[in-house]
Amino acid sequence: MDFSNIERSKRIHSELENHPLPWVRLAYHRAFVDGDHADEATALMQTCAGHPLIRQLIEDCLKWPGALLKRHNDAKHIIHKIGLLADIGLDRRIPEIALIAEKLMGHQSESGPFQSEIFIPKAFGGSNTAAWDWIICDFPLITSALI
């Protein structure tokens, strides 16, 4: 029997579990470690949140709403940074993430979706003024970040 695939799989798991980047270790933990290890997950999140690159993202996101949302595909906009923090696996167990979530939840439309401060020019059907509102392309991003 050929055990090379099993050995390769063990090696890959070991490399991911011990990776130098904390968000890789956190992703590994979320994917492969059962849910009975909440303390370990929280410790990994704290390590991740303390990394200088992630720390900068968190500091940027604490400035919500930041610049007006003028283009939904502006990768530098805070809304996408918040989405990245959520994708990495950081949640409200990190105090700064809880603050960001509070800020997001502070602006909810009467119909339910969470809002961003946006500017839609008249040429695209907007009012040509800044306003708190929601747009369908960003609704899933904010919602998934809050889950």
XYZ file of C-alpha atoms in Angstrom:
147
model
C 0.000 0.000 0.000
C 1.265 3.476 -0.924
C 1.289 5.764 2.108
C 2.820 8.757 0.328
C -0.512 10.627 0.174
C -1.154 10.037 3.862
C 2.323 11.236 4.772
C 1.972 14.270 2.493
C -1.401 15.081 4.099
C 0.114 14.847 7.599
C 2.974 17.115 6.553
C 0.598 19.704 5.070
C -1.570 19.660 8.202
C 1.505 20.135 10.366
C 2.744 23.027 8.207
C -0.621 24.787 8.377
C -1.093 24.175 12.085
C 2.366 25.636 12.810
C 2.442 28.318 10.101
C 4.225 31.561 11.087
C 1.245 33.722 10.035
C -1.456 33.677 12.710
C -4.362 34.002 10.254
C -3.226 30.820 8.507
C -3.199 28.987 11.854
C -6.628 30.447 12.656
C -8.028 29.303 9.289
C -6.589 25.835 9.869
C -8.147 25.715 13.319
C -11.551 26.809 11.996
C -11.444 24.180 9.251
C -9.971 21.164 11.017
C -10.303 21.435 14.799
C -13.598 20.462 16.369
C -15.708 23.039 18.178
C -14.726 21.921 21.687
C -11.599 24.085 21.554
C -13.143 27.565 21.913
C -10.366 28.786 24.230
C -7.735 27.825 21.671
C -9.687 29.612 18.912
C -9.975 32.763 21.047
C -6.226 32.700 21.750
C -5.510 32.338 18.021
C -7.844 35.258 17.267
C -6.071 37.413 19.847
C -2.690 36.515 18.351
C -4.012 37.305 14.897
C -5.510 40.626 16.046
C -2.144 41.577 17.527
C -0.230 41.103 14.270
C 0.861 44.516 12.866
C -0.901 44.024 9.512
C -4.170 42.987 11.128
C -3.790 45.634 13.834
C -3.665 48.294 11.091
C -6.809 46.903 9.441
C -8.607 46.958 12.797
C -7.498 50.546 13.464
C -8.763 51.566 10.014
C -12.109 49.839 10.609
C -12.596 51.519 13.983
C -12.897 54.770 11.997
C -16.245 53.594 10.553
C -17.842 54.993 8.450
C -14.671 56.617 7.115
C -14.728 57.942 3.576
C -17.993 58.027 1.677
C -18.751 54.880 -0.261
C -18.737 56.060 -3.873
C -17.816 52.826 -5.636
C -18.764 49.395 -4.316
C -15.557 47.941 -5.774
C -13.165 50.272 -3.944
C -10.926 47.697 -2.221
C -9.460 50.368 0.075
C -12.866 51.264 1.534
C -13.491 50.294 5.150
C -16.407 48.051 4.202
C -14.025 45.671 2.406
C -11.508 45.752 5.253
C -14.293 44.766 7.647
C -15.181 41.913 5.293
C -11.564 40.755 5.284
C -11.403 40.725 9.093
C -14.547 38.587 9.131
C -13.183 36.271 6.426
C -9.993 35.798 8.449
C -12.181 34.597 11.299
C -12.052 37.439 13.784
C -15.285 37.859 15.704
C -16.753 39.759 18.647
C -14.560 37.921 21.136
C -11.992 40.537 20.124
C -13.109 43.792 21.837
C -12.242 45.991 18.851
C -14.264 43.753 16.524
C -17.206 44.063 18.931
C -16.875 47.872 18.711
C -16.809 47.730 14.912
C -19.921 45.521 14.937
C -21.698 48.005 17.223
C -20.896 50.820 14.813
C -22.237 48.799 11.884
C -25.419 47.887 13.743
C -25.949 51.538 14.661
C -27.148 52.209 11.135
C -29.957 49.914 10.077
C -32.688 50.848 7.638
C -36.346 50.503 8.573
C -36.564 47.597 6.123
C -33.714 45.735 7.848
C -30.441 46.007 5.904
C -27.481 47.711 7.538
C -26.426 50.968 5.951
C -23.258 52.686 4.808
C -22.688 56.365 4.252
C -22.894 56.498 0.483
C -22.803 58.982 -2.350
C -24.612 58.107 -5.542
C -24.395 60.686 -8.347
C -27.568 61.780 -10.132
C -26.203 60.163 -13.285
C -26.615 56.783 -11.553
C -30.033 57.523 -10.046
C -28.800 58.988 -6.774
C -29.457 62.272 -5.021
C -25.945 63.666 -5.541
C -25.623 64.061 -1.745
C -24.151 61.883 0.968
C -26.701 59.795 2.866
C -26.974 56.713 5.067
C -28.506 54.033 2.883
C -27.884 50.528 1.653
C -27.137 49.091 -1.748
C -27.682 45.502 -2.731
C -24.056 44.799 -3.708
C -22.770 45.682 -0.216
C -25.633 44.252 1.822
C -24.158 40.693 1.897
C -20.714 41.975 2.891
C -21.960 43.857 5.937
C -24.383 41.092 6.915
C -21.759 38.338 6.705
C -19.312 40.453 8.714
C -21.892 40.700 11.497
C -22.669 36.995 11.642
